[in-house]
Coordinates of C-alpha atoms in Angstrom, one line a residue:
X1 CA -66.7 -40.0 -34.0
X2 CA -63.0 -40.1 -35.5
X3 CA -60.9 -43.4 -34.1
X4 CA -58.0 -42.3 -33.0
X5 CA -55.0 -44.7 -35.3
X6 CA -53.3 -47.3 -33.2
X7 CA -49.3 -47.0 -32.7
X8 CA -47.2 -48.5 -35.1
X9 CA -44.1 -50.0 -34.0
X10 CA -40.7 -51.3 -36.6
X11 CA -41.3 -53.4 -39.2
X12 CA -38.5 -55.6 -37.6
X13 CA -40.3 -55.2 -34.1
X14 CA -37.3 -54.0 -32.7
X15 CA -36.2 -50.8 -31.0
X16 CA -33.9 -48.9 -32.7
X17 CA -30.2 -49.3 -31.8
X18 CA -29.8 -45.8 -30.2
X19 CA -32.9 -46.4 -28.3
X20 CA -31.7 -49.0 -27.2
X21 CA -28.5 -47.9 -26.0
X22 CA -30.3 -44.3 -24.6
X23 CA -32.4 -47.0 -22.5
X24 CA -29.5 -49.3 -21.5
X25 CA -27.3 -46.2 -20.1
X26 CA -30.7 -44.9 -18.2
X27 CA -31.4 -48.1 -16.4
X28 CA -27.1 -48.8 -15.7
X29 CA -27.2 -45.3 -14.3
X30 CA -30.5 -45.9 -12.0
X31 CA -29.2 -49.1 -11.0
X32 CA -25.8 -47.6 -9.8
X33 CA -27.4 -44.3 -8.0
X34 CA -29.7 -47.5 -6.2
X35 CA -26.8 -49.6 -5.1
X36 CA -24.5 -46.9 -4.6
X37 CA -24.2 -47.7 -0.9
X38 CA -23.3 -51.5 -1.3
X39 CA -20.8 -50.2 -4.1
X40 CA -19.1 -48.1 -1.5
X41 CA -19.0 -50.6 1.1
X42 CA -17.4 -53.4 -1.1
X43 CA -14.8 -51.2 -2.2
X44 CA -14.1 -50.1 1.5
X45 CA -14.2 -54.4 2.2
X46 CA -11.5 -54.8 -0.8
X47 CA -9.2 -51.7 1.0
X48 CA -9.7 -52.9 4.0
X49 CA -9.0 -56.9 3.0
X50 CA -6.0 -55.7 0.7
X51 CA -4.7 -53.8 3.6
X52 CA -4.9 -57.0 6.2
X53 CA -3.1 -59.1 4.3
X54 CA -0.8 -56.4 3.9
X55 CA -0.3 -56.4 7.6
X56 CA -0.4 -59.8 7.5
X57 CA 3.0 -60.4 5.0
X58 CA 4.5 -57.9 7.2
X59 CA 4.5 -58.9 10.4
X60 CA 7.0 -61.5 11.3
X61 CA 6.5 -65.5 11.4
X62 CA 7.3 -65.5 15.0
X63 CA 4.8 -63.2 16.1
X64 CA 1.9 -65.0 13.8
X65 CA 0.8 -67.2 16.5
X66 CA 0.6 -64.3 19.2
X67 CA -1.2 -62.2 16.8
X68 CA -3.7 -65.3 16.1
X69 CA -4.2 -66.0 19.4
X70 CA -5.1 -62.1 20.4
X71 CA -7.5 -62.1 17.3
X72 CA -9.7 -65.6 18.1
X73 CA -9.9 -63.7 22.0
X74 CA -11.1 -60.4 20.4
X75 CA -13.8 -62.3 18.6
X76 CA -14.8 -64.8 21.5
X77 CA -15.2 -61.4 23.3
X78 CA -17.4 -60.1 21.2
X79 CA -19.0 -63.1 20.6
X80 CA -20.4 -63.4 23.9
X81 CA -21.0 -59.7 24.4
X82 CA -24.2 -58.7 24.4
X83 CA -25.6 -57.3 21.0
X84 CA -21.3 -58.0 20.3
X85 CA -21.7 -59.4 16.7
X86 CA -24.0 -57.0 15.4
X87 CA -22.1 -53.8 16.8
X88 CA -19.4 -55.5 15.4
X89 CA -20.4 -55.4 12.1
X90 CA -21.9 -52.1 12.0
X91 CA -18.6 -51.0 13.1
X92 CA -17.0 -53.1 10.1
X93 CA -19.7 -51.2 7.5
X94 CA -19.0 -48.3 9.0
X95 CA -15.6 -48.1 8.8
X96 CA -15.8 -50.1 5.3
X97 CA -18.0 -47.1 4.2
X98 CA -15.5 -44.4 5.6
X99 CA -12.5 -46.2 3.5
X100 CA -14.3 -47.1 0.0
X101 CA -16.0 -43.5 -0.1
X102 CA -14.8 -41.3 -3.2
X103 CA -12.2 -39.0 -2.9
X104 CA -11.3 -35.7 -5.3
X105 CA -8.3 -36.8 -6.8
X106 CA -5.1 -34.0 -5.1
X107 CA -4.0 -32.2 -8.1
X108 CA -0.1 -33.0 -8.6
X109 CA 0.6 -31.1 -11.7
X110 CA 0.2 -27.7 -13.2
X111 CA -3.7 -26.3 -14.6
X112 CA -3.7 -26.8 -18.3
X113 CA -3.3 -22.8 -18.4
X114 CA -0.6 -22.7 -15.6
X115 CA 1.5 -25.3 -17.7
X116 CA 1.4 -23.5 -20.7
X117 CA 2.8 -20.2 -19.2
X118 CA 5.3 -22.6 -18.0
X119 CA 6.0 -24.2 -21.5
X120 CA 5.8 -20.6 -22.7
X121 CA 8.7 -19.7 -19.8
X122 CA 11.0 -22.8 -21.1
X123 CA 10.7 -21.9 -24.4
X124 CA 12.4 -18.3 -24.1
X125 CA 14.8 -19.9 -21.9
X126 CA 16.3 -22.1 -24.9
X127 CA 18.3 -19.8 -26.4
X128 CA 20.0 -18.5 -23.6
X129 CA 20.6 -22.2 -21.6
X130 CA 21.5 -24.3 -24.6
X131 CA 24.5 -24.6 -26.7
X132 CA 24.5 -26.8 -29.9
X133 CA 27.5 -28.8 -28.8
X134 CA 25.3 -30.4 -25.8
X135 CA 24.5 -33.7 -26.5
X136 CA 21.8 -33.6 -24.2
X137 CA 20.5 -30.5 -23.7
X138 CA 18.4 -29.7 -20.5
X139 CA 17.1 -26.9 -22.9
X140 CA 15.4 -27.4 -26.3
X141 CA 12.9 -26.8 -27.9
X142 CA 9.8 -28.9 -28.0
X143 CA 11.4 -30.9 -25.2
X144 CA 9.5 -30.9 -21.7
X145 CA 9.9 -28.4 -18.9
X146 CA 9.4 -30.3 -15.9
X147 CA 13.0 -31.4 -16.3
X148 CA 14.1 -27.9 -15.8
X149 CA 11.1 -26.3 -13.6
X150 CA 10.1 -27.3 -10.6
X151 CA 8.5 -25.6 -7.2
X152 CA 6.3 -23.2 -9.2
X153 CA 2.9 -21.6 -7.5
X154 CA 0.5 -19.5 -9.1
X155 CA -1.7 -16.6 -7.7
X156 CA -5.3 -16.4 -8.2
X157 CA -5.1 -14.7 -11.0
X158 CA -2.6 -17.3 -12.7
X159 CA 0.4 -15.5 -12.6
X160 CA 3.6 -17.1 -11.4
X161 CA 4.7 -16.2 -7.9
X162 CA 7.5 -18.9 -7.5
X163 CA 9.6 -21.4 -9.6
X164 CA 13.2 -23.1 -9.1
X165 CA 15.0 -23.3 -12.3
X166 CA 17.5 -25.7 -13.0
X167 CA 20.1 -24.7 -15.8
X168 CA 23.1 -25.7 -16.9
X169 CA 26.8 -26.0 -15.6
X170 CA 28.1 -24.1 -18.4
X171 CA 26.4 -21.7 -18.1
X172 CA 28.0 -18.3 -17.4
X173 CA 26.4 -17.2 -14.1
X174 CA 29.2 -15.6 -13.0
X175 CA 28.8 -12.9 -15.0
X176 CA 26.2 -10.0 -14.3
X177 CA 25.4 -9.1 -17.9
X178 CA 24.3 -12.8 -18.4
X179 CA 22.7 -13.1 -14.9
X180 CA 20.7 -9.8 -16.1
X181 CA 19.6 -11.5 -19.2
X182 CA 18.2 -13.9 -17.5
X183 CA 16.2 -11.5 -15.3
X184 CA 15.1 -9.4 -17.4
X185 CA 13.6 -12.0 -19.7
X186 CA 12.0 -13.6 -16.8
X187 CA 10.5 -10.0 -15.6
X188 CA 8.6 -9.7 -18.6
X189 CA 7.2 -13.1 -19.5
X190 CA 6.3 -13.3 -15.6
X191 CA 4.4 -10.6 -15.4
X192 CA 5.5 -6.5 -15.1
X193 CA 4.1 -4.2 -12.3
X194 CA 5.6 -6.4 -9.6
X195 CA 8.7 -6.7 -7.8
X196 CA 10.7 -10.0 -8.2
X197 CA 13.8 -11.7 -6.1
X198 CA 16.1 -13.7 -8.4
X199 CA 18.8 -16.1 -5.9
X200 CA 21.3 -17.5 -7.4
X201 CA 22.7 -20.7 -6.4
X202 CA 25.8 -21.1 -8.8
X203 CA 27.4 -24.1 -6.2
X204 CA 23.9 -26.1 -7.3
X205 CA 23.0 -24.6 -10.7
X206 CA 19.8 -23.3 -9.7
X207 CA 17.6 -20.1 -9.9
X208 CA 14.9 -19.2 -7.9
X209 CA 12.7 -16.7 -8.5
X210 CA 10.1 -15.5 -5.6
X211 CA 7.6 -12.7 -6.3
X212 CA 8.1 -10.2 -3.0
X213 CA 5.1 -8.4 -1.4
X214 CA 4.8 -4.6 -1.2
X215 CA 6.0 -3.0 2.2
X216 CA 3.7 -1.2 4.1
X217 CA 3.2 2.2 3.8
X218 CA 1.1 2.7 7.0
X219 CA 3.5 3.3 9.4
X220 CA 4.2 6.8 10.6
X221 CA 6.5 8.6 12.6
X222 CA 6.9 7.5 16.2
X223 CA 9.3 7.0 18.5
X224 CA 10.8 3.6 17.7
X225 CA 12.4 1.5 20.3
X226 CA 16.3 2.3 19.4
X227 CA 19.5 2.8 21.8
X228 CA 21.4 6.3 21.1
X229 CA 23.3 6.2 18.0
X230 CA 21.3 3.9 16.3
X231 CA 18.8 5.7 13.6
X232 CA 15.7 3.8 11.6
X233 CA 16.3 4.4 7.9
X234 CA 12.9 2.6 7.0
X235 CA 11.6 -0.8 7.5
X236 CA 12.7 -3.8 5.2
X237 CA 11.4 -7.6 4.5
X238 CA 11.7 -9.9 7.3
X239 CA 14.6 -12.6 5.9
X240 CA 16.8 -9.1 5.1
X241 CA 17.8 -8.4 8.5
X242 CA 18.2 -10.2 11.9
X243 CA 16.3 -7.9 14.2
X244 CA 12.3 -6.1 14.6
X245 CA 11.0 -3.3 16.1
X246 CA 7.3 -2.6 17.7
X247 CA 5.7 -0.7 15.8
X248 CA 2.2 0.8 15.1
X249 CA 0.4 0.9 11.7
X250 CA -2.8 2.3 11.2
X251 CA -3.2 1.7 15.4
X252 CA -2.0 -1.7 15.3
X253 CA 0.4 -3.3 17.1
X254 CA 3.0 -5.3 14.9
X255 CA 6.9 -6.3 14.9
X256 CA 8.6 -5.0 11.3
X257 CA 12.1 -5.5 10.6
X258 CA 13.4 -2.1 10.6
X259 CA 17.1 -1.1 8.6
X260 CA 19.3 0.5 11.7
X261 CA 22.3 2.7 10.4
X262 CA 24.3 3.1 13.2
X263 CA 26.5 6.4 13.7
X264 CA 28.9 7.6 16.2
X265 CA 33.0 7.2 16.7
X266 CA 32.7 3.3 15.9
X267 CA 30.6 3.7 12.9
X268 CA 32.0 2.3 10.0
X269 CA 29.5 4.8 7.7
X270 CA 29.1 7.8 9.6
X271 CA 27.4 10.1 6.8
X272 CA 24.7 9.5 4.2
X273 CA 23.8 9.9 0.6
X274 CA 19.9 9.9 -0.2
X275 CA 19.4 10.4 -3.8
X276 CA 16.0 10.5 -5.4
X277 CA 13.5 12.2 -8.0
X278 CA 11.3 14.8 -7.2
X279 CA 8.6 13.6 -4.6
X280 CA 10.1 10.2 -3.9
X281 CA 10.7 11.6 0.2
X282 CA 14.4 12.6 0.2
X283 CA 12.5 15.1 2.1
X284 CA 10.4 12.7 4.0
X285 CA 13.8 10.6 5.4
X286 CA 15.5 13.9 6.4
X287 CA 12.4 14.4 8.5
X288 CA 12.6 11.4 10.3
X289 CA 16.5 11.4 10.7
X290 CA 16.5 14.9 12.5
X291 CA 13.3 13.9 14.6
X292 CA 15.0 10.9 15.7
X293 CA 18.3 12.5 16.8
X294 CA 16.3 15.2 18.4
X295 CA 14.6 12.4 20.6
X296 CA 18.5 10.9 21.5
X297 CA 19.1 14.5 22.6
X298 CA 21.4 15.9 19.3
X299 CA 21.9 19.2 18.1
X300 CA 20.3 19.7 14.5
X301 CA 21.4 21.9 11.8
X302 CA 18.9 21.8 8.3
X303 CA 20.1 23.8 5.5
X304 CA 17.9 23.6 2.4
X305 CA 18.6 24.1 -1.0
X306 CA 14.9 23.6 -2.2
X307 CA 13.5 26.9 -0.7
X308 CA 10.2 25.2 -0.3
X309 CA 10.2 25.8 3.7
X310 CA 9.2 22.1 4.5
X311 CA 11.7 22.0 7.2
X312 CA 9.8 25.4 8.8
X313 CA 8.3 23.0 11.3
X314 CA 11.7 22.6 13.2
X315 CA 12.7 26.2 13.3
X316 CA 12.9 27.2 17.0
X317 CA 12.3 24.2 18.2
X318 CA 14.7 23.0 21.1
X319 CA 17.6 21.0 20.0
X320 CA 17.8 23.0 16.1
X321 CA 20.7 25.2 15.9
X322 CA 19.4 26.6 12.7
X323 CA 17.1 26.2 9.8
X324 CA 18.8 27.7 6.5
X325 CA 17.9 28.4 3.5
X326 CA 20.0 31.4 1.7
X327 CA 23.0 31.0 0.3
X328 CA 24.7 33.4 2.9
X329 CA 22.8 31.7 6.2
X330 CA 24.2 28.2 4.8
X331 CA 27.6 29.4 4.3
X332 CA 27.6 31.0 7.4
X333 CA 26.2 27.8 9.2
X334 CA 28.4 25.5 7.6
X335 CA 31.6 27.8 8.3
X336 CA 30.4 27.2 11.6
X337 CA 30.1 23.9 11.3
X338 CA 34.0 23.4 10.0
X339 CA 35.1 25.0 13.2
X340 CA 33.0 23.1 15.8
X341 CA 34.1 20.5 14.6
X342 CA 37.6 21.3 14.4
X343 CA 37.0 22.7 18.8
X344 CA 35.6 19.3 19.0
X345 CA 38.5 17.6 18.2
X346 CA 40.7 19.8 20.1
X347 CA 38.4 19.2 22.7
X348 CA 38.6 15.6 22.7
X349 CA 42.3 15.4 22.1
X350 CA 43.0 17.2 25.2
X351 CA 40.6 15.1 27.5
X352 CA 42.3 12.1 26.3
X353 CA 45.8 13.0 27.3
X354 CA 44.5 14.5 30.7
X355 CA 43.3 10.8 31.1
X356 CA 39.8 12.4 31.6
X357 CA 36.2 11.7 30.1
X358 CA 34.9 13.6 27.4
X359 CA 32.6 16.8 27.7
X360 CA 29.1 16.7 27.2
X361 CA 30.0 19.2 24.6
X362 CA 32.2 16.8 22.5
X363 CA 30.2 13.1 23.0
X364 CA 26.8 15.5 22.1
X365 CA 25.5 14.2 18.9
X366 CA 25.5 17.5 16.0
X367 CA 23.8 16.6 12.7
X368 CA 24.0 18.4 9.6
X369 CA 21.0 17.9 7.5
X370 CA 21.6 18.9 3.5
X371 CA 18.7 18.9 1.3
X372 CA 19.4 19.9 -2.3
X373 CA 22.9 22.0 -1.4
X374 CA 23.5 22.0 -5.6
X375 CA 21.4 24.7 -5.8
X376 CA 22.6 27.1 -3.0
X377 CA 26.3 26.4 -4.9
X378 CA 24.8 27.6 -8.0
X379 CA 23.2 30.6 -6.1
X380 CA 26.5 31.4 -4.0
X381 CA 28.3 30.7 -7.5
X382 CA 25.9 33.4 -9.2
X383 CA 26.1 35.8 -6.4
X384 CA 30.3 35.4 -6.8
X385 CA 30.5 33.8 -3.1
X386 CA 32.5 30.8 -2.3
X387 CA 30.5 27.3 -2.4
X388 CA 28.9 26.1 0.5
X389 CA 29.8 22.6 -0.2
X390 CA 33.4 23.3 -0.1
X391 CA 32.7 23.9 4.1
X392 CA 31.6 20.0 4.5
X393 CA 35.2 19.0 4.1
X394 CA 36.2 18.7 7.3
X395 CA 32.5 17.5 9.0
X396 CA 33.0 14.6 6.8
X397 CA 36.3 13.7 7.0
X398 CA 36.2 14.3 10.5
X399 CA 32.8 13.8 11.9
X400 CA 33.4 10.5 13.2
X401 CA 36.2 11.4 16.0
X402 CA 33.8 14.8 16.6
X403 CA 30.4 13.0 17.0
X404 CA 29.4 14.6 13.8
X405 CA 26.9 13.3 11.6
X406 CA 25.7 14.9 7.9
X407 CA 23.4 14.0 6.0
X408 CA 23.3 14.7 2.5
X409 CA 19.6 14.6 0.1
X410 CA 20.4 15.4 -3.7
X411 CA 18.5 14.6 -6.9
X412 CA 19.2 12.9 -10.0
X413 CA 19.6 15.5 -12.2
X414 CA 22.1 17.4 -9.9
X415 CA 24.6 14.4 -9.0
X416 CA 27.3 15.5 -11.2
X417 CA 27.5 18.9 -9.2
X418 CA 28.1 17.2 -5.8
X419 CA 31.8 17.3 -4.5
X420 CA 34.2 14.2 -4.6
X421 CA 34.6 14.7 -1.1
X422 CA 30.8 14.0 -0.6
X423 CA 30.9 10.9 -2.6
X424 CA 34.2 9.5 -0.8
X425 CA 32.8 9.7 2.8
X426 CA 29.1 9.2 2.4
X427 CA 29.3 5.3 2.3
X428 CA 25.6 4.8 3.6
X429 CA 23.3 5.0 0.6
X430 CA 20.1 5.5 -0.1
X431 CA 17.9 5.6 -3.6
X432 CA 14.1 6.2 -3.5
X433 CA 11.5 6.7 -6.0
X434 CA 10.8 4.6 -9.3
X435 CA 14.4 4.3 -10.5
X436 CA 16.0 2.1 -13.0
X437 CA 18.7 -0.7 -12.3
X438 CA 21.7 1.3 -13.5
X439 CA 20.5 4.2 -11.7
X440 CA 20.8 1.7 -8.6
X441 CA 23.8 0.5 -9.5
X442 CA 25.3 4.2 -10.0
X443 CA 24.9 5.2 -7.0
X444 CA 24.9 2.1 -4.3
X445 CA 27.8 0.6 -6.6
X446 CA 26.0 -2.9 -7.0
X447 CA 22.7 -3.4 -8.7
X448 CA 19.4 -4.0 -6.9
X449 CA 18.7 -8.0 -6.0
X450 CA 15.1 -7.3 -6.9
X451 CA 13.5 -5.7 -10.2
X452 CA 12.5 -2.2 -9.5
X453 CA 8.7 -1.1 -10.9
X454 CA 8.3 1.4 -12.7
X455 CA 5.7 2.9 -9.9
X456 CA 5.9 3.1 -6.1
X457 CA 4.6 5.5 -3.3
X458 CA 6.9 7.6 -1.8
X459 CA 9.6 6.6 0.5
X460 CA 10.1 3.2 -1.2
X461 CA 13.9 2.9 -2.4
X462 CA 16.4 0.7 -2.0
X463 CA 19.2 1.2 0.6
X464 CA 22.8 -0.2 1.1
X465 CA 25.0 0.5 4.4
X466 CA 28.7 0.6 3.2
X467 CA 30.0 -2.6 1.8
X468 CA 26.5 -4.7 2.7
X469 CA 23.9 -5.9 0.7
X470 CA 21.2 -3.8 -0.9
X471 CA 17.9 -3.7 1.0
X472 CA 14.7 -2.9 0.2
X473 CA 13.1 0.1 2.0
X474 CA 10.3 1.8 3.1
X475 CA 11.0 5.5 5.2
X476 CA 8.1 6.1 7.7
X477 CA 5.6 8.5 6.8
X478 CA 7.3 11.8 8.1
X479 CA 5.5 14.5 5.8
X480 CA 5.4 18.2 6.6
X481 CA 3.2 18.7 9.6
X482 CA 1.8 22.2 8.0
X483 CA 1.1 20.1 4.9
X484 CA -2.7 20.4 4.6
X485 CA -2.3 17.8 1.4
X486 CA -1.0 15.4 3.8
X487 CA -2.5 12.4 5.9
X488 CA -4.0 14.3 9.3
X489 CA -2.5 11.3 10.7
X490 CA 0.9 10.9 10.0
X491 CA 0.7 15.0 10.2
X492 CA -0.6 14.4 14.0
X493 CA 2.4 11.8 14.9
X494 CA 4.8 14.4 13.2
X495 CA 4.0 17.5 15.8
X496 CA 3.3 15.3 18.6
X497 CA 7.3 14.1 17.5
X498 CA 8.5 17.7 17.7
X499 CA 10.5 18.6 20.3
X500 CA 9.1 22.3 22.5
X501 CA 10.2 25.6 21.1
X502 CA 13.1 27.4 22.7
X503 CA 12.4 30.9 23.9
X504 CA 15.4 33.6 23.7
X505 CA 18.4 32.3 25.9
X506 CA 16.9 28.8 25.0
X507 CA 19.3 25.8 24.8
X508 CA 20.2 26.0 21.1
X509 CA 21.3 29.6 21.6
X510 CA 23.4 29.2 24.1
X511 CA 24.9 26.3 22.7
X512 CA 26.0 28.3 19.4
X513 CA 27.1 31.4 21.4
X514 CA 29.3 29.9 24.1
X515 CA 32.4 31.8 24.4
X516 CA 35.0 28.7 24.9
X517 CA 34.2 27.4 21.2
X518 CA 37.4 29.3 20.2
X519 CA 37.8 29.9 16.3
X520 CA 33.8 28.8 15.9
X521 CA 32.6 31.8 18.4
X522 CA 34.1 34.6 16.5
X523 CA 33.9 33.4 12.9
X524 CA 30.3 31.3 12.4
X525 CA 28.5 31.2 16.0
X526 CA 26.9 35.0 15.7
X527 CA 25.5 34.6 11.9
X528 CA 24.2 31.5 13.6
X529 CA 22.6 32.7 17.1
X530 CA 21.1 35.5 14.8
X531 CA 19.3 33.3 12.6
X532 CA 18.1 31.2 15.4
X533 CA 16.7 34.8 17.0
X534 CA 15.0 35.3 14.1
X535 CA 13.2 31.8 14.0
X536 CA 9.7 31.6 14.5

């Protein structure tokens, strides 16, 4: 049988070195998981030692004694309790334990990732915050950015979602092409596809920038909690405007803050402009304007230039004058429109200087809906018949005294075509679909406070009342009810909205055929009670 060879150890009879170590760190790391308890409570004893004699220097020499005194009775106490001293010092362990345990260290800076996008931020900021005459620049490069950055927060994914910038005094932030430098850069290195509010404090030299949530598109027609005269344009963020409605989104109950444009004799904007591309809801806002003054009791003219019928739904219904969409039918209307309101004003001129009130026939609400009236003034040009557009004249320079609203939807392409007179009195402005910041700025007259993206669902715009700010907007859902393409939903709300149909002799006939409407009844209120006879 074989013999198995003995082991042979160093020549030196020494372990290796590394063994040596590899056993050393073994046993120091078996030794401290053993007494891991004790280390904990000795580190609690030195916090809580450190932070008696902290006390101690504190309190004042001539309440030592007092505070001696009350200390030796707490202990005689607890002396002579029973089982005192050792509940006493379990308490002491205890409490040692609770104050020496280890705590996660709170993170007080940036991630290493998070503070290179912001080094990456500061360093396309150089050029545009420094000058070479500054002898110390808060901008340079290679120099650090939590000089100039501060109040940042990321996202999950790592993408900024706040951050207070600090900049120079010489800096020219009065000026809008510099200011839109400035954004622009900070748009694309922040992140695109998102929509970003830059607030300028130029008394402080400071910048912040706040990423803005998406509005809800959930909300659907319905009728919203408004006095007469006041008409929901969409629904906005919460720090734009001072006021909320009730609303219901997908069947629950929340508050939004809505943007009320208010109409009527003291209306300081009494028409509106709602420019957009094709399928950004011009449509969609028209909609919920004439279902809304149908619910205050208004009369509501449409006349469409589109020819698509997606105003069919309010034909007939009680409340619509008319629902045009020929060239001849919306010259017709309109001519009628010029006149009533030019008996309104008559109207209303006599019944002040009788010292009487006003008729329901002059305080009653009329709106005139235009969607797209560019094209029926190229068809009415091409059939040689004057221009329909040339009869809003005297709605809108006189449909404030008259209770006289319009409402005008165009597109983009077709802006050039709209009259002067349209632009001078329609002071309330809105702008849907994916737009660009000149585009904005074209037609609100200032630029947007927020970056628009380049895609948003319909209905999302921004909107600007006169001389106010710009706010961001979203219209209600208000789509065609006979829309089979369309949310059953928000098509449900929309017909439940409508107002019964008239039958012959109904009110909006009798309205447009009345015989004391002087110049209106014989030159523009028969085309109109014949197309309303021939409504479905």
């Amino acid at each position: 049988m074989a013999r198995l060879p003995l082991p042979r150890f160093p020549s030196g009879g020494k372990l290796s070195a590394a063994r040596g170590r590899d056993l050393a760190r073994k046993a120091a790391d078996g030794a401290t998981d053993v007494l891991h308890p004790l280390l904990v409570v000795g580190r609690g004893l030195r916090i809580l030692a450190a932070a008696g004699r902290a006390r101690w220097a504190a309190t004042p020499k001539d309440k030592r004694g007092p505070a001696l005194f009350l200390g030796a009775a707490c202990v005689l106490v607890v002396a002579v309790a029973p089982y005192g001293p050792a509940l006493a010092v379990a308490a002491l362990m205890a409490a040692a334990a609770w104050r020496g345990r280890e705590r996660v260290p709170a993170q007080t800076g940036p991630a290493p990732a998070e503070a290179e996008r912001l080094g990456s931020l500061y360093e396309a900021l150089v050029p545009y915050f420094s000058v070479p005459e500054d002898p110390e620049p808060l901008f340079a490069h290679g120099a650090g950015w939590d000089r100039a950055f501060g109040d940042w927060a990321f996202d999950e994914s790592g993408r900024l979602t706040r951050l207070r910038i600090r900049y120079p005094a010489y800096f020219t932030d009065g000026e809008a092409a510099s200011r839109a430098r400035i954004e622009t850069l900070l748009h694309a290195k922040s992140g695109r596809g998102r929509e970003y509010l830059f607030d300028w404090d130029e008394e402080g030299n400071r910048l912040d920038l706040r990423v803005l949530p998406a509005l809800p598109t959930g909300i659907a027609a319905q009728p919203f909690v408004t006095s007469p005269g006041e008409t929901v344009l969409g629904f906005t963020d919460a720090d734009g405007v001072r006021r909320t409605l009730p609303v219901s989104e997908d069947g629950v109950q929340r508050d939004m803050p809505p943007v009320l444009w208010r109409t009527g004799p003291r209306s300081t904007e009494p028409h509106l402009l709602a420019v957009g591309h094709p399928g950004s809801g011009a449509s969609t806002l028209l909609r919920s304007v004439a279902l809304q003054a149908l619910r205050h009791g208004g009369d509501v003219l449409v006349v469409e230039g589109g020819g698509t019928g997606e105003y069919a739904c309010l034909a007939g219904r009680a409340g619509v004058i008319a629902v045009e969409g020929g060239p001849a039918g919306a010259l017709a209307t309109l001519e009628w429109a010029a006149h009533e309101t030019e008996r309104r004003l008559i109207a209303a001129h006599r019944a002040r200087e009788a010292g009487g009130p006003l008729s329901e026939e002059v305080w009653r609400p009329l709106w005139i809906l235009m969607d797209r009236p560019t094209v029926l003034a190229h068809l009415a040009a091409a059939e040689g018949a004057p221009d329909p557009l040339a009869r809003l004249q005297v709605p809108l320079r006189h449909g404030r005294a008259a209770h006289v609203t319009v409402v005008v939807a165009e597109q983009f392409d077709h802006l050039e075509l709209l009259d002067d007179t349209v632009w001078q009195h329609t002071r309330a402005r809105v702008v849907l679909g994916a737009v660009s910041v000149q585009q904005v700025a074209d037609v609100l007259g200032v630029p947007p406070h927020t970056t628009p993206t380049a895609h948003v669902p319909p209905g999302r715009g921004y909107v600007r009342l006169g001389s106010g700010p710009v706010h961001r907007l979203q219209v209600p859902a208000t789509p065609d009810p006979y829309d089979e393409a369309a949310n059953p939903a928000h098509r449900q709300a929309v017909l439940e909205l409508l107002p019964g149909r008239s039958g012959p002799g109904g009110p909006a006939q009798v309205r447009a055929q009345q015989p004391g409407r002087d110049r209106a009844a014989a030159v523009g209120a028969e085309p109109v009670a014949e197309a309303a006879a021939e409504a479905p």
